[in-house]
Tab-separated table of C-alpha atoms in Angstrom:
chain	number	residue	atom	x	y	z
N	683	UNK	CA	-75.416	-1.839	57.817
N	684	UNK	CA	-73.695	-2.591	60.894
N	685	UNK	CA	-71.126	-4.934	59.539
N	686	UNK	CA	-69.650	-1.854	57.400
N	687	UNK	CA	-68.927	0.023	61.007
N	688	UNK	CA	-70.689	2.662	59.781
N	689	UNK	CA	-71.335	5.982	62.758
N	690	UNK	CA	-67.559	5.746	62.555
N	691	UNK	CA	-67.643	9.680	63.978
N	692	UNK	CA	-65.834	10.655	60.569
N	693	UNK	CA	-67.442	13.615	58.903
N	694	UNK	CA	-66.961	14.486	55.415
N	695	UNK	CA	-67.365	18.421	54.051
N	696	UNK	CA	-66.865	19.585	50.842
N	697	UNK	CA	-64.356	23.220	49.760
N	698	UNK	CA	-64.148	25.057	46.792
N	699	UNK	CA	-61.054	26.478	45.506
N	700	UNK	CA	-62.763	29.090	42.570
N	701	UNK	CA	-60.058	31.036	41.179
N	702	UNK	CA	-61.076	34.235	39.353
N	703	UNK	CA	-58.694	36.758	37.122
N	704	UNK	CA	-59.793	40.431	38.148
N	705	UNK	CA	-57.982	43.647	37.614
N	706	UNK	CA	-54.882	42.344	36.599
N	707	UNK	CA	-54.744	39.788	39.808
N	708	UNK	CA	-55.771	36.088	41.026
N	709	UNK	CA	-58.502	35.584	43.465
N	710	UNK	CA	-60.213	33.259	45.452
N	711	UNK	CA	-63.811	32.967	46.477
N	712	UNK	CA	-63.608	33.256	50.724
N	713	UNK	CA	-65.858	33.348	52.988
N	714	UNK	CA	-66.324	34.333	56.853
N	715	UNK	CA	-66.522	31.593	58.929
N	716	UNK	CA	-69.814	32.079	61.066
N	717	UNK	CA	-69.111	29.114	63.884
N	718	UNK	CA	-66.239	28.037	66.390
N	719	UNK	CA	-63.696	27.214	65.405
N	720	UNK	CA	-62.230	30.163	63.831
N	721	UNK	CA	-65.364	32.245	64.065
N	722	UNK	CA	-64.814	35.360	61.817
N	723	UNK	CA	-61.804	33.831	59.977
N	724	UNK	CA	-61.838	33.944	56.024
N	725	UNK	CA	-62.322	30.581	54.777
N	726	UNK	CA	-62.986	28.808	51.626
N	727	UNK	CA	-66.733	28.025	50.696
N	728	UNK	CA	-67.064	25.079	52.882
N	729	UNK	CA	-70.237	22.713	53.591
N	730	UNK	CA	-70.802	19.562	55.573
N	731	UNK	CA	-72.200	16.916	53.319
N	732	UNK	CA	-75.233	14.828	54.343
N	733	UNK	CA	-75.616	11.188	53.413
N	734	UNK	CA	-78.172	11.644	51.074
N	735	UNK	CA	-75.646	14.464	48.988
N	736	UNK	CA	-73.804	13.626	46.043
N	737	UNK	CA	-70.608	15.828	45.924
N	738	UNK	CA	-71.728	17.516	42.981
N	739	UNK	CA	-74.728	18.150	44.564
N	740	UNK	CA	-72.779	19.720	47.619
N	741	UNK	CA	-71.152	21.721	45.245
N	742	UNK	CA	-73.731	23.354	43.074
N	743	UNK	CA	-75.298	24.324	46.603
N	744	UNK	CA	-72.140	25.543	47.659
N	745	UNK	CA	-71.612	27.737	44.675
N	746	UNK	CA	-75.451	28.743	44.528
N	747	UNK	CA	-75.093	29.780	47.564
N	748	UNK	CA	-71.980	31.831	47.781
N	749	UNK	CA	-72.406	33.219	44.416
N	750	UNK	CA	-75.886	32.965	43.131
N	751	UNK	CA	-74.802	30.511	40.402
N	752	UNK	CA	-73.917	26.681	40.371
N	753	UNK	CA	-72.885	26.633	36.268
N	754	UNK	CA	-69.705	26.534	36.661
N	755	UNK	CA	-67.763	23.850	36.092
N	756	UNK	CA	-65.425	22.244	39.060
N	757	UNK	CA	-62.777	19.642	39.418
N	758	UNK	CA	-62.226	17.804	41.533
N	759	UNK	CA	-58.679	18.447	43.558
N	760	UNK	CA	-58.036	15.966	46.758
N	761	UNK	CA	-59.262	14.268	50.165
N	762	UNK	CA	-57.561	16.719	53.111
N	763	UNK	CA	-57.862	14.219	55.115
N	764	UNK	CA	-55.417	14.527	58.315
N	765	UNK	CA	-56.383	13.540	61.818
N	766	UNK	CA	-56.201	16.567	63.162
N	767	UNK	CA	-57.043	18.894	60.765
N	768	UNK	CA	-60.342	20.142	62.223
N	769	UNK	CA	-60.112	20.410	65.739
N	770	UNK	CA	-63.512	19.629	66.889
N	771	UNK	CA	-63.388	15.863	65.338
N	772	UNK	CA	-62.163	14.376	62.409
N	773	UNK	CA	-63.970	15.706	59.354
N	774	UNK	CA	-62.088	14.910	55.562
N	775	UNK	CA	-62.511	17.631	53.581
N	776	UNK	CA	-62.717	16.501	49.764
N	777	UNK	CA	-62.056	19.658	47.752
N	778	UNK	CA	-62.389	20.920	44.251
N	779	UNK	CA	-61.537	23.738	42.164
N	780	UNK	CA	-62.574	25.919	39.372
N	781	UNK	CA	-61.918	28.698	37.306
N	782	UNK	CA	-64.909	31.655	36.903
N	783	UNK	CA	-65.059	34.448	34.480
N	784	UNK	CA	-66.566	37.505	36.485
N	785	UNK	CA	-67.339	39.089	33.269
N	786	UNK	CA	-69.268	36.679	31.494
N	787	UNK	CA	-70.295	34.198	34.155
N	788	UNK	CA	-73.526	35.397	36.028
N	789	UNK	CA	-71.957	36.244	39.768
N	790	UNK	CA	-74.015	37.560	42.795
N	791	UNK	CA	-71.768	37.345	46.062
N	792	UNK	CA	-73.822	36.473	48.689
N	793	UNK	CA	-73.347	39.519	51.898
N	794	UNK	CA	-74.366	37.236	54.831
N	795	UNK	CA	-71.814	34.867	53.912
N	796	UNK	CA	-69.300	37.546	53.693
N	797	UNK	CA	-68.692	36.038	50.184
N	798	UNK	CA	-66.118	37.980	48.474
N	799	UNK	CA	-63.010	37.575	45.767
N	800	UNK	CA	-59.882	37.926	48.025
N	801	UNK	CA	-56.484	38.873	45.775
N	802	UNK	CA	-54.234	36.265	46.214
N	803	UNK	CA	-50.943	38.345	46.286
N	804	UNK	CA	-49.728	39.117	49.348
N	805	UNK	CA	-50.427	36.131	50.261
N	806	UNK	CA	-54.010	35.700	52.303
N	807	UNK	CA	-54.308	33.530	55.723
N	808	UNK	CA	-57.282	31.366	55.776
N	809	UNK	CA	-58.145	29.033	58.624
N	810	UNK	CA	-58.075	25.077	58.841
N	811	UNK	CA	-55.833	23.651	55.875
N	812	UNK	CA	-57.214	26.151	53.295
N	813	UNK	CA	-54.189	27.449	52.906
N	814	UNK	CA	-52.983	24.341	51.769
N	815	UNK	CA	-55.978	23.600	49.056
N	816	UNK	CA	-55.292	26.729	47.598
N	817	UNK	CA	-51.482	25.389	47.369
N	818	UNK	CA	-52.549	22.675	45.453
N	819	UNK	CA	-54.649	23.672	43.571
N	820	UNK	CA	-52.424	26.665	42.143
N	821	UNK	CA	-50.100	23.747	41.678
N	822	UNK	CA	-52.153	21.941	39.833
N	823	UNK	CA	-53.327	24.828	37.614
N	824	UNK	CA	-49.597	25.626	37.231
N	825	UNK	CA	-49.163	22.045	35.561
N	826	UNK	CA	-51.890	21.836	33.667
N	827	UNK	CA	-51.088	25.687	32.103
N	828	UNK	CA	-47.697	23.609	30.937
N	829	UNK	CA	-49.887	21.452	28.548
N	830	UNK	CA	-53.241	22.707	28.234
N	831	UNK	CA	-54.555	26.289	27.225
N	832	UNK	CA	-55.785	28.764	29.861
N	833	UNK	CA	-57.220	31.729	29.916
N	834	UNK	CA	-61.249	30.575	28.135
N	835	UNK	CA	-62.889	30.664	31.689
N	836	UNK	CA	-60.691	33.814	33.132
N	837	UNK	CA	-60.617	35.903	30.352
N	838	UNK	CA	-63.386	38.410	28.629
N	839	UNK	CA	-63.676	37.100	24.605
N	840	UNK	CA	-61.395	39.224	23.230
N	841	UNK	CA	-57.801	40.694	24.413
N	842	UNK	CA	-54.736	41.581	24.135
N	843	UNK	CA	-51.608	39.464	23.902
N	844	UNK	CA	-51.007	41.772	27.066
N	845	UNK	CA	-53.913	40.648	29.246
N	846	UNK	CA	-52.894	37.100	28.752
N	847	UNK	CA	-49.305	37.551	29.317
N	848	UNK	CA	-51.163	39.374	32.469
N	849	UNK	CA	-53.085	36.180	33.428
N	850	UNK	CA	-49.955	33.621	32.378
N	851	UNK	CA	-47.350	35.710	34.883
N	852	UNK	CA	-50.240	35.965	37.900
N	853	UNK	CA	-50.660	32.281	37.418
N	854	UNK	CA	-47.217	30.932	36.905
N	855	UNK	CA	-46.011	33.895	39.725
N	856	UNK	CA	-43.261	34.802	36.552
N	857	UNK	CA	-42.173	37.422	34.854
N	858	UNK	CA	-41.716	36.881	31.105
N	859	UNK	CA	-39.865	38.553	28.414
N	860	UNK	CA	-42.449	39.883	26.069
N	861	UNK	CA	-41.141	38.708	22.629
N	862	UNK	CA	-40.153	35.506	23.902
N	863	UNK	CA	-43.912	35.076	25.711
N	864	UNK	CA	-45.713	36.176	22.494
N	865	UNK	CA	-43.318	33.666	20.127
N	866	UNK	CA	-44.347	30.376	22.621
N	867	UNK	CA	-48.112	31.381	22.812
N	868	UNK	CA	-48.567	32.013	19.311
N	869	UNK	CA	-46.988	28.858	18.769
N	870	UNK	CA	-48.916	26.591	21.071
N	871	UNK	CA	-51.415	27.871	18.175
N	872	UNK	CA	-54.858	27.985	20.265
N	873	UNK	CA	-55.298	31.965	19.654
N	874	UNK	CA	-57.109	33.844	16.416
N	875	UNK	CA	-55.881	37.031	15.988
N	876	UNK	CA	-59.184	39.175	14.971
N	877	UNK	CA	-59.411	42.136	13.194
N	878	UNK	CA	-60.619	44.665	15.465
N	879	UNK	CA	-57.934	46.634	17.272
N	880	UNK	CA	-58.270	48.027	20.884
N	881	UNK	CA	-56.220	51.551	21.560
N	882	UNK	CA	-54.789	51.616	24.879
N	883	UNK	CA	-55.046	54.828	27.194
N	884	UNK	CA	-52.115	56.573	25.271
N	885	UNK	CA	-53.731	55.968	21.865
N	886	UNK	CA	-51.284	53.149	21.417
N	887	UNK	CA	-53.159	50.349	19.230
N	888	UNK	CA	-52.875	46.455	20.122
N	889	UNK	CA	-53.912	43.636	18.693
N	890	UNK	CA	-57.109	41.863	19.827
N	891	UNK	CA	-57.122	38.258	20.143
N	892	UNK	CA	-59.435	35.255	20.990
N	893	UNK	CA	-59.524	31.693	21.763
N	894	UNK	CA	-60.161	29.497	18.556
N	895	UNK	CA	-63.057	27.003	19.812
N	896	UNK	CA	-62.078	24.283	18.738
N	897	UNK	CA	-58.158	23.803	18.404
N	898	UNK	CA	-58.589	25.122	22.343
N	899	UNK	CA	-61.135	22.324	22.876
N	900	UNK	CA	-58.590	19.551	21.511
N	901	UNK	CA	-55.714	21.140	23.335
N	902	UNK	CA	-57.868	20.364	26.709
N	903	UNK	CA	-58.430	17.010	25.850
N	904	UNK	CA	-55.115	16.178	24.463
N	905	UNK	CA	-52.676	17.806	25.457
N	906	UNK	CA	-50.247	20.490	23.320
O	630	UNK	CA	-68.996	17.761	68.348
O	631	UNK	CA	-72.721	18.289	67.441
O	632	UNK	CA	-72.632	21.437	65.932
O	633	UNK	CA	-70.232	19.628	62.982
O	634	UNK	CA	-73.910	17.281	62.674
O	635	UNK	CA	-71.570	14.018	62.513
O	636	UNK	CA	-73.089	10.478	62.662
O	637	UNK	CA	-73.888	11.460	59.203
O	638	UNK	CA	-73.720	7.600	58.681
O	639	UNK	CA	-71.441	8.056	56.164
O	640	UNK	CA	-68.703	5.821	56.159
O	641	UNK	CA	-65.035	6.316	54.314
O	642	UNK	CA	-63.720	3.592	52.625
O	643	UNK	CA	-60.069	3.427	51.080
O	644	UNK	CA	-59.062	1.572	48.124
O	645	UNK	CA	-55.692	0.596	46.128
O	646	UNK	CA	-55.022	0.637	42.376
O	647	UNK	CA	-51.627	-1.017	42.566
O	648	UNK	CA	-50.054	-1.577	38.929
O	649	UNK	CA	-46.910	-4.158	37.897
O	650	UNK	CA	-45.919	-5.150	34.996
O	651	UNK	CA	-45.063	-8.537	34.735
O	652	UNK	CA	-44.353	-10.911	31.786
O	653	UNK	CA	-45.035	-8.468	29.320
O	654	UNK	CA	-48.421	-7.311	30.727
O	655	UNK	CA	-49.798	-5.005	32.907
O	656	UNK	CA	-51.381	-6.062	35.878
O	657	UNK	CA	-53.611	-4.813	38.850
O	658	UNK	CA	-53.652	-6.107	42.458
O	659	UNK	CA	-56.858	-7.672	43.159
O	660	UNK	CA	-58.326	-9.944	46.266
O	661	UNK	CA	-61.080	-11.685	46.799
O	662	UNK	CA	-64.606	-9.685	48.816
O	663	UNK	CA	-64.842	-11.821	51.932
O	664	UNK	CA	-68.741	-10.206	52.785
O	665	UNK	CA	-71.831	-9.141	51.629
O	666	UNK	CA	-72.504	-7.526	49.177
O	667	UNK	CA	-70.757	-9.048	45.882
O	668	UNK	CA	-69.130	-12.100	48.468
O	669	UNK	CA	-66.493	-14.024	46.658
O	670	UNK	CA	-66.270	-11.072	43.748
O	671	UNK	CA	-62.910	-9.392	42.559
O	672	UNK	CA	-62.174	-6.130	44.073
O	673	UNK	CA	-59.807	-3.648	44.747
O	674	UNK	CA	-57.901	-4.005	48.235
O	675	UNK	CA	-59.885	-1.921	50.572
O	676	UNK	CA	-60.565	-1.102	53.711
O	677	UNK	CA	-62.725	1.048	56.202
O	678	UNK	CA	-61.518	4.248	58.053
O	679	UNK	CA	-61.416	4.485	61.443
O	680	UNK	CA	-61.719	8.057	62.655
O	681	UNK	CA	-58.801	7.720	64.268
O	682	UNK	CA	-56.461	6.251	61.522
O	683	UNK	CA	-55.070	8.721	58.787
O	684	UNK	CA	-55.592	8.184	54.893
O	685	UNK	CA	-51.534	7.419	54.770
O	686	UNK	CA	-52.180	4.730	57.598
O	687	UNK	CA	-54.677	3.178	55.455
O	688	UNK	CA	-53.031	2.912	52.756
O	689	UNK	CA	-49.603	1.249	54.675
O	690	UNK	CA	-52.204	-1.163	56.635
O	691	UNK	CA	-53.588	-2.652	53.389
O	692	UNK	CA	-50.463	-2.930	51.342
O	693	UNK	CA	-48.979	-4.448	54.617
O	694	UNK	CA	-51.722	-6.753	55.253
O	695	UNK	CA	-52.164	-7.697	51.015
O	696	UNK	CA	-48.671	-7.783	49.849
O	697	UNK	CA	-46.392	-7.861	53.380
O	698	UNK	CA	-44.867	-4.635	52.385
O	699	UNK	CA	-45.749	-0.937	53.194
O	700	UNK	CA	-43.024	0.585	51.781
O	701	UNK	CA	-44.688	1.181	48.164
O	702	UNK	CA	-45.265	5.068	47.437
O	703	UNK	CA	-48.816	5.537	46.295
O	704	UNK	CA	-50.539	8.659	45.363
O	705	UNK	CA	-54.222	10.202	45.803
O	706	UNK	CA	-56.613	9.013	42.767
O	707	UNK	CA	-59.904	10.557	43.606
O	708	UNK	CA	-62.896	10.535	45.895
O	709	UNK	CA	-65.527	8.041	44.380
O	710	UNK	CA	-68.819	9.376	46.040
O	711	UNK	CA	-71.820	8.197	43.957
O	712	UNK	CA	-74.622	8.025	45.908
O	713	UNK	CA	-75.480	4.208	45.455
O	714	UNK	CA	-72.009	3.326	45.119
O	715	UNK	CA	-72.674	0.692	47.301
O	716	UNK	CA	-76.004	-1.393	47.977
O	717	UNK	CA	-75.561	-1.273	51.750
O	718	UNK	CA	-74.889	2.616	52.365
O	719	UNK	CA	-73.509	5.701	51.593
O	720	UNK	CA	-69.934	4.636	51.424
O	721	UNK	CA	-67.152	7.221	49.771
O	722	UNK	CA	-64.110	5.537	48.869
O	723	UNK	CA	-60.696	7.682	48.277
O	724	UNK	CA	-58.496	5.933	45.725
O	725	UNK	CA	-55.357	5.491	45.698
O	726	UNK	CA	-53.108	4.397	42.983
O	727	UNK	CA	-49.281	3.299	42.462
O	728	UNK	CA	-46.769	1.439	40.883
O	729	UNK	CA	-44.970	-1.864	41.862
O	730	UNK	CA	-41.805	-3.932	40.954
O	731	UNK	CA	-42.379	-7.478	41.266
O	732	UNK	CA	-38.112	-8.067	40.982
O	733	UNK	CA	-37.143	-4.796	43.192
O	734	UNK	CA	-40.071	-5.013	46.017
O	735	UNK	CA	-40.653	-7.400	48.007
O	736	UNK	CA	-43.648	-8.811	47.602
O	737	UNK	CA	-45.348	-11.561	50.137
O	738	UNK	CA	-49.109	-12.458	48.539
O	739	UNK	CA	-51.916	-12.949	51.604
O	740	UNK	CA	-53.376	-16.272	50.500
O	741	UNK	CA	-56.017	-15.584	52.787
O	742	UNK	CA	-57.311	-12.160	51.174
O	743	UNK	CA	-56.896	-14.149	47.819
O	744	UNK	CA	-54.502	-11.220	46.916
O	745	UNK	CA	-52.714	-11.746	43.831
O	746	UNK	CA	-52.372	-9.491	40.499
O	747	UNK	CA	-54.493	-9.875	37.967
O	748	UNK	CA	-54.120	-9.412	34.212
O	749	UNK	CA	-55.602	-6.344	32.833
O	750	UNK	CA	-56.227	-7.499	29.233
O	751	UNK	CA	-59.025	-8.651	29.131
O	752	UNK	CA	-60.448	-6.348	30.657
O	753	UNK	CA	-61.190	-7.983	34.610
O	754	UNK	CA	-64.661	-7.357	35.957
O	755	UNK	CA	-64.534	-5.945	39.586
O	756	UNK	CA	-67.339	-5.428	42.146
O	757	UNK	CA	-68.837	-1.910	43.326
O	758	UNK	CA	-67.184	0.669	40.585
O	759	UNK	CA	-63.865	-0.828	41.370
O	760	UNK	CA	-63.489	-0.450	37.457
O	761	UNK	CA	-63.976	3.212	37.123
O	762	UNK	CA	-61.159	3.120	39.437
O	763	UNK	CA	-59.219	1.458	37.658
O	764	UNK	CA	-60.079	3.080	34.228
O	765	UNK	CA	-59.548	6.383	36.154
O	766	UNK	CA	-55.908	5.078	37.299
O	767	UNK	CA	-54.664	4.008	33.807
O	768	UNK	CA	-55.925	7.510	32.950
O	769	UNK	CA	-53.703	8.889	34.608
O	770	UNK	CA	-50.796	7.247	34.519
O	771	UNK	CA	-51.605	7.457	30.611
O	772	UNK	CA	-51.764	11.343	30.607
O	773	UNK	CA	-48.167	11.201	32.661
O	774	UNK	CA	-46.199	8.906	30.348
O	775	UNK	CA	-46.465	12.266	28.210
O	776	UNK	CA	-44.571	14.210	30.251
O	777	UNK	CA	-43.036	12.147	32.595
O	778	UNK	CA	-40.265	9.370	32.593
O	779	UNK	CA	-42.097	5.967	33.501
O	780	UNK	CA	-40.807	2.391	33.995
O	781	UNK	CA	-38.060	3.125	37.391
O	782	UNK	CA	-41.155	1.442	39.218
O	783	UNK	CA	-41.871	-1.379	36.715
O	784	UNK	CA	-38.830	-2.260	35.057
O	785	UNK	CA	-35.519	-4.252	36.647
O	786	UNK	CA	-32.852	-1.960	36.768
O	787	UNK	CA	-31.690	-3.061	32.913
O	788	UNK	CA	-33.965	-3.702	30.000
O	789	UNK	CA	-33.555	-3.405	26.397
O	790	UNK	CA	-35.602	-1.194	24.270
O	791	UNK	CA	-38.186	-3.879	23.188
O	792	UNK	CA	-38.787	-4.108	27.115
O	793	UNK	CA	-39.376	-0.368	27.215
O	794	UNK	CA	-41.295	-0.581	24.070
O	795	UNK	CA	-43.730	-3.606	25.502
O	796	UNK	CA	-44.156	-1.431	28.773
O	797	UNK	CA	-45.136	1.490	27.035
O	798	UNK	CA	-47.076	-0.058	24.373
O	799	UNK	CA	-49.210	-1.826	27.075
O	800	UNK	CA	-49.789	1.034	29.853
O	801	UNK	CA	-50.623	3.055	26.106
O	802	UNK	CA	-52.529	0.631	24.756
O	803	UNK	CA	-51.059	1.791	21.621
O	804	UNK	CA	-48.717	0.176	18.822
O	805	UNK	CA	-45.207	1.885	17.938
O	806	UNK	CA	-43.092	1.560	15.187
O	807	UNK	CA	-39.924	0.527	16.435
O	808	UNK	CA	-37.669	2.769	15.107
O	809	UNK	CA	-39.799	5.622	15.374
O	810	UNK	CA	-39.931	4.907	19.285
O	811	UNK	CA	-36.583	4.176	19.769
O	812	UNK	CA	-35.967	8.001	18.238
O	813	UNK	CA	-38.677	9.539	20.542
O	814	UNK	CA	-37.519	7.849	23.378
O	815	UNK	CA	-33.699	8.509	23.427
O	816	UNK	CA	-34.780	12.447	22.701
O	817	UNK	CA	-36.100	12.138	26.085
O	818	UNK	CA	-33.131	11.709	27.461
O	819	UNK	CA	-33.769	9.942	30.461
O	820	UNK	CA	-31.847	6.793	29.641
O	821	UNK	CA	-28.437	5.371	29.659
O	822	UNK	CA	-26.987	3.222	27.053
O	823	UNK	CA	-24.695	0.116	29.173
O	824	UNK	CA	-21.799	-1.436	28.345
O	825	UNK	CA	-23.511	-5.233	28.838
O	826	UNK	CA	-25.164	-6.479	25.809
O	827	UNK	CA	-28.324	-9.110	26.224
O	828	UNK	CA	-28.461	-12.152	23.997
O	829	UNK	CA	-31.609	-13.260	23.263
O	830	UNK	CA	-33.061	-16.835	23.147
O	831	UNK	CA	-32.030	-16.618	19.366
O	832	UNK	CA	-28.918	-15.663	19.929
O	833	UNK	CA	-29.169	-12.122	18.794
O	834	UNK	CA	-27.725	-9.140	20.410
O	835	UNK	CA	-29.517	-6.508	22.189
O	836	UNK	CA	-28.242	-3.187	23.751
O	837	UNK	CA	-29.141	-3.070	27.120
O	838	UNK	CA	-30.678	0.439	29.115
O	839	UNK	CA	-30.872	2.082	32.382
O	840	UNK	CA	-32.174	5.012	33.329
O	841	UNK	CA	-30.153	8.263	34.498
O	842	UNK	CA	-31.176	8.626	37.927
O	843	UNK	CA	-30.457	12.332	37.890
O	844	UNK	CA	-32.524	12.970	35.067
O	845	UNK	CA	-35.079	10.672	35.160
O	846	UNK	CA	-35.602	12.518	38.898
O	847	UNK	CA	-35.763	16.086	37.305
O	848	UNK	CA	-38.083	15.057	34.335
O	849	UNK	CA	-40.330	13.066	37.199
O	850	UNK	CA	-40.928	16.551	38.975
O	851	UNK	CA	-40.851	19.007	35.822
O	852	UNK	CA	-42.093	17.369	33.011
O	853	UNK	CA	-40.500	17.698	29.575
């Protein structure tokens, strides 16, 4: 294997950006960071990955790990991969993100990890380039919320047109008019308005609404 | 350094999918495997990281050293990590993927890498899963013609609409109707009707295009 200059003193770890929608907010999965450097400091989910890993297989242990649960689906997001980035030796970090839905995906944070959702506004301060991922990868959320439905993996099954103009605003850090937000989703035409109607604290009623399975399915594939 | 368990003997690997379009086709830049495994094979341009070289330096050192010029804006693909990916060890190889003007970029082919770009259709067969890459690549640029201006980077600075048509219809794999993509095209607004007219080889006239820096710019970074 020699001729492939392998022991080249690169190591490779593996992060996971998992977003979560929780009392009106956006969070990240963190983590405390149990060795030097940056011992104590919140981190993302992080794990060095051994030549016999797959990355998926880094990540379902990552997830299992951290949360008791490696179902949940992750994406790949980018190589971090600058020379100095970790200052103990060049390691390229090759991250991913997801989206989990604390109220329908099985979670169970795990305490000696220090495993925890962390709200995203004000802005946290993570060590290495974490800050960074989670840059990204709100970016790339942010685009993909331009074509694509959102809400299926953040959301509970049903809610209000409220909730998602929540989730929408928290996501795309905006503030919309509520006419004008409820006109556009409606027409992007991936919601079923159901019959059931949820009365708010003050008795007011609002329509409840869910995600029709399958025009949300073609959306992701294709595109609005 | 121990503590980070490197000498994982896993070695990092970078690799190019660098697109033109030339006489009416699309094409890939391919050279020729100069060692074992797959010797003498097709493959991506490609080369090993040294733990002291950044992915960016890479990138420059193999467009240098394939095509004389480094000055050709690329973009993150992915992180191709199978397991057996390649016979001789675990090898992960970030991908990288552009676009290239064979009239506006200079372009200097290394006879000795056997560098030279290939024709897409029919489909080339490429060592390792230089393929996926590839298929990956197209993907994407696919899924961006949708909601981004393309053809600044493949295009000479005029064309006529059948040009624009023939690049489209190839990175698409996809026939239009002419008129119908003439209409979709100019509601994109991103080009600019010239005062120069092209005759053809039959002597018939054809309105020549360019696109409006400005706006082709905004639509790059916003989308539709």
């Amino acid at each position: 294997m020699s001729f492939l200059k392998l022991n080249q003193n690169i190591g490779i770890s593996v992060s996971i950006c998992l977003f979560c929608y929780d009392n009106d907010q956006k969070k990240i999965l963190t983590v405390i960071n149990n060795e030097e450097p940056y011992k104590g400091a919140l981190i993302l989910p992080t794990k060095i990955l051994n030549a016999n890993e797959s990355l998926e297989d880094v990540c379902s242990e990552i997830l299992k790990y951290n949360i008791g649960n490696s179902n949940i689906y992750v994406e790949q997001l980018n190589a971090f991969g600058k020379l100095y980035r970790h200052p103990n030796g060049r390691i390229i970090c090759i991250s991913f993100y997801g989206l989990i839905n604390l109220e329908k995906d099985k979670v169970n944070l795990n305490v000696k990890s220090g495993a925890s959702f962390t709200s995203l506004d004000p802005n946290i301060d993570l060590a290495f380039d974490h800050n960074d991922m989670i840059d990204m990868a709100l970016k790339r959320i942010k685009r993909r919320m331009k074509y694509r439905p959102l809400g299926k993996n953040l959301l509970p099954n049903q809610f209000t047109m409220n909730e998602l103009e929540g989730l929408y605003a928290s996501f795309l850090s905006k503030k919309f008019d509520k006419r004008n937000f409820r006109r556009r989703i409606l027409e992007m035409d991936f919601l079923r308005e159901i019959k059931k109607v949820q009365r708010n604290t003050r008795g007011r009623k609002a329509i409840l609404y869910e995600f029709d399975p399958k025009k949300y399915k073609n959306y992701s594939r294709t595109g609005f």
